[in-house]
C-alpha positions as semicolon CSV with decimal commas, in nm:
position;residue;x (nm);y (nm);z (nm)
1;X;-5,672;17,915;4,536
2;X;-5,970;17,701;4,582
3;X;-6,198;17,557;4,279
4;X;-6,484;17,441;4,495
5;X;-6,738;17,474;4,198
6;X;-6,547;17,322;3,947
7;X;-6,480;17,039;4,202
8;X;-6,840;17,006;4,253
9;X;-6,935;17,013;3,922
10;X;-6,708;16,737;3,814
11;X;-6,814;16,526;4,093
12;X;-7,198;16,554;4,022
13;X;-7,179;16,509;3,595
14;X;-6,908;16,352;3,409
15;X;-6,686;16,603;3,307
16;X;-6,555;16,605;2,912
17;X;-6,245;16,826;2,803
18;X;-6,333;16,881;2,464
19;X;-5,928;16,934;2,377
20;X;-5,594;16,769;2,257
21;X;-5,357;16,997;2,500
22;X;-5,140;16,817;2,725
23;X;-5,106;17,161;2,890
24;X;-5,475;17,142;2,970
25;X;-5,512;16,816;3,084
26;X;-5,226;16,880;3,329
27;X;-5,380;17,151;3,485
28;X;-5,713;17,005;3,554
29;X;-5,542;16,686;3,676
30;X;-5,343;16,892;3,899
31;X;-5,706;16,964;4,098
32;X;-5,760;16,606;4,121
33;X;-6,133;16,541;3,945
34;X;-6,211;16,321;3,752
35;X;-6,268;16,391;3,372
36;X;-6,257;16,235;3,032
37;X;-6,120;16,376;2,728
38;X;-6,287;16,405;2,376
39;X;-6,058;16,601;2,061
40;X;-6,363;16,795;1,880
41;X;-6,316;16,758;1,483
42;X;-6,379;17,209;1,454
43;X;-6,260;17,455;1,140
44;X;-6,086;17,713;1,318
45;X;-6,171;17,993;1,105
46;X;-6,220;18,381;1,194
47;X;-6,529;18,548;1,051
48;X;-6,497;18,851;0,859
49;X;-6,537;19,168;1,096
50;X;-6,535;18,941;1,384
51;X;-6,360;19,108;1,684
52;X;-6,072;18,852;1,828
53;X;-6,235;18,806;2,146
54;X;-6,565;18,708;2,022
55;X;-6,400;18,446;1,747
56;X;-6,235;18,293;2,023
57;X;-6,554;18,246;2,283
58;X;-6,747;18,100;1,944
59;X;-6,420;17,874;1,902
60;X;-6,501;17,753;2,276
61;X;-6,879;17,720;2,185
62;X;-6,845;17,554;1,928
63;X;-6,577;17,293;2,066
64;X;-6,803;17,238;2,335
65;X;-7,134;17,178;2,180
66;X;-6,961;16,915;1,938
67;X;-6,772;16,741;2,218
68;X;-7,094;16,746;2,414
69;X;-7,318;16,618;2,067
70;X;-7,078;16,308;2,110
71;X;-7,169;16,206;2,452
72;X;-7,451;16,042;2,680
73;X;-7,683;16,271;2,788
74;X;-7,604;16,453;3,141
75;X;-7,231;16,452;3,019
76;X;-7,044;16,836;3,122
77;X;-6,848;16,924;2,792
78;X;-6,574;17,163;2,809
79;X;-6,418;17,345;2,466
80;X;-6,105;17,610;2,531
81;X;-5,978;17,790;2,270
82;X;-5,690;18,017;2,308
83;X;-5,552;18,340;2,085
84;X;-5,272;18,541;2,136
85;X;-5,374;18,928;2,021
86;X;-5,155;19,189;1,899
87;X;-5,280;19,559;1,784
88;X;-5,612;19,389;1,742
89;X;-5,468;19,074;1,508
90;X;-5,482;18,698;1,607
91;X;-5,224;18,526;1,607
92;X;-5,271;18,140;1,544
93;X;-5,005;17,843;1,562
94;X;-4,771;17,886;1,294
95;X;-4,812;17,704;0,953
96;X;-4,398;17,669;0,943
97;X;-4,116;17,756;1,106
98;X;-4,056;18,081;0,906
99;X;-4,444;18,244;1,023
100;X;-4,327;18,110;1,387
101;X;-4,004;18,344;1,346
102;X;-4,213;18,607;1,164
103;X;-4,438;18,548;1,473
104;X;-4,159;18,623;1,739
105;X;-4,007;18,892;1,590
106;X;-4,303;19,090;1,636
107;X;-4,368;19,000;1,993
108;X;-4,040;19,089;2,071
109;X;-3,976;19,348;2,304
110;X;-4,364;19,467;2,301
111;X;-4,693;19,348;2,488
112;X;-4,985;19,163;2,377
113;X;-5,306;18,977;2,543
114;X;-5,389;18,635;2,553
115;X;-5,698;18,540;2,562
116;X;-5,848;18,189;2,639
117;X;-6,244;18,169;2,610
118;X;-6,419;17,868;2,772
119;X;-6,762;17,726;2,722
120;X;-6,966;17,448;2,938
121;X;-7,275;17,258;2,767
122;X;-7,474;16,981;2,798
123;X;-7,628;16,792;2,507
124;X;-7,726;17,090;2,266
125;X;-7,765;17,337;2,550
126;X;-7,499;17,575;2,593
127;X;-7,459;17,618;2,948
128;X;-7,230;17,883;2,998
129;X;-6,959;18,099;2,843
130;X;-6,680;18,361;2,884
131;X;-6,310;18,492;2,827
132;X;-6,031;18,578;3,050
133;X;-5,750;18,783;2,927
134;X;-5,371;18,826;3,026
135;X;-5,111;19,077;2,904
136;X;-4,811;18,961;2,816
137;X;-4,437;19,116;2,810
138;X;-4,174;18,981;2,554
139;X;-3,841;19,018;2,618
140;X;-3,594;19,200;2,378
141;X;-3,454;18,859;2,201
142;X;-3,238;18,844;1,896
143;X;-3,302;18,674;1,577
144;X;-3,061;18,380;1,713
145;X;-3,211;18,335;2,017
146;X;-3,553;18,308;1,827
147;X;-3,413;18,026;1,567
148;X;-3,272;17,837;1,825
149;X;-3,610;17,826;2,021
150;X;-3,790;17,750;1,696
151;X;-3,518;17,440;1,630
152;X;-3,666;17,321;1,982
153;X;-3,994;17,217;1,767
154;X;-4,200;17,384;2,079
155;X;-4,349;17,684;1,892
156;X;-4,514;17,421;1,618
157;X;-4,841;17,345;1,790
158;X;-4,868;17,678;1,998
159;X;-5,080;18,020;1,945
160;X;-4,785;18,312;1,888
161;X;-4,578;18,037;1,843
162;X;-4,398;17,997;2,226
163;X;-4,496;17,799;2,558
164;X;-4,449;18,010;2,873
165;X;-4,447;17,715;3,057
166;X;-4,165;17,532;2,809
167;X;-3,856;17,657;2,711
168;X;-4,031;18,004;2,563
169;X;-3,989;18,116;2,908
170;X;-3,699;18,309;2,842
171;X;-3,921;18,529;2,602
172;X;-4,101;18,631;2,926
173;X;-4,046;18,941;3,083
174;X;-4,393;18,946;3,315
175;X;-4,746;18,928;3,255
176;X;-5,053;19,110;3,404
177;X;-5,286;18,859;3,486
178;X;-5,336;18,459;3,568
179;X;-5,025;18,211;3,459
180;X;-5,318;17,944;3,395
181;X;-5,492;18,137;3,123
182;X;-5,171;18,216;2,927
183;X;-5,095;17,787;2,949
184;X;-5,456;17,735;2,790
185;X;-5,682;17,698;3,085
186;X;-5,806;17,975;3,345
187;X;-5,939;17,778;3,604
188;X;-6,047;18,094;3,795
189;X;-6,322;18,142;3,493
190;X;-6,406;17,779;3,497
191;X;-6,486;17,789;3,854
192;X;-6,733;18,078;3,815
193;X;-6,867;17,905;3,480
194;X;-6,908;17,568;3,690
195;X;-7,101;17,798;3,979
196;X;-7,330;17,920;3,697
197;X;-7,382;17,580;3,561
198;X;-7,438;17,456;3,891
199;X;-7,716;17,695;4,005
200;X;-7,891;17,627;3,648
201;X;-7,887;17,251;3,665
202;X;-8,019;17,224;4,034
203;X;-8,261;17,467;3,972
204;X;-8,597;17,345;4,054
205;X;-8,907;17,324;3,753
206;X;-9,149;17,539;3,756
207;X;-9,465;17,495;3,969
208;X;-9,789;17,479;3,702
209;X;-10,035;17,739;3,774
């Protein structure tokens, strides 16, 4: 797969990754572009009545505007936010390791979504916005198997509380959709965003009448 936009993009505006995830910055660096990284200071609280999918693409808004408020004008800022969704309930990282078992005892054995919403702006403009979602297939693990992984200290900073790309592969039975989005960052998505952003910022003024 080829990310010609989001190549583009990055090599006509400075590019900002308005996020703290290793994960992310991996998989941007694995395209090669350039980019700089900002950690947005944002309350990550749902509204009430506010459908998972849309709390997560105003997560990404709002990461992105703020990383993009700290920058030089013409900067690209980039805010992710990702949720893991299960009969219609987020699930965030866990506050201890007793949610993060609560956490994967429920996933166990059953399918959920994961969703990662993405958002592009520039100065106070937002640019561009949108979701990609992925369903996911636990495994049938015991309560052992799930202490053990929580003793690995890997669940503590992750939504549902496991890294498919860590040792919480083993949870992992398959998934319908892109690997990329379940790690944090669908760079399919970003590569349409960047096309969209693209065709706005190049687009030509008006001619007065």
């Amino acid at each position: 797969m080829t990310y010609n936009a989001l190549i583009r993009l990055a090599s006509q505006w400075p590019l900002v990754l308005g996020s703290r995830s290793p994960r992310r910055v991996a998989l941007l660096q694995e395209l090669g572009i350039a980019f700089q990284q900002f950690i947005p200071a944002v309350e990550e609280r749902q509204e009430a009545g506010e459908p998972p999918y849309a709390f997560a693409r105003r997560m990404a808004e709002t990461k992105a505007l703020e990383t993009a408020a700290q920058m030089n004008a013409g900067h690209i800022a980039l805010g992710c936010d990702t949720i893991v969704v299960i009969n219609d309930e987020i699930l965030q990282k866990p506050r201890d390791e007793d949610e993060a078992f609560s956490m994967l005892s429920r996933l166990a054995g059953r399918k959920h979504v994961v969703c990662t919403a993405l958002a592009l702006s520039e100065g106070t403009k937002l640019l561009a916005s949108g979701w990609e979602l992925t369903e996911v297939f636990f495994n049938s693990v015991t309560a052992p198997q799930i202490r053990e992984y929580i003793r690995s200290g890997e669940p503590a900073d992750k939504a549902g509380a496991y890294g498919i790309q860590g040792m919480g592969s083993f949870l992992v039975d398959r998934i319908n959709g892109h690997l990329d989005n379940v790690v944090g960052l669908p760079r399919t998505l970003l590569n349409n965003l960047s096309e969209k952003v693209i065709a706005s910022l190049n687009k030509p003024p008006p001619v007065p009448s």
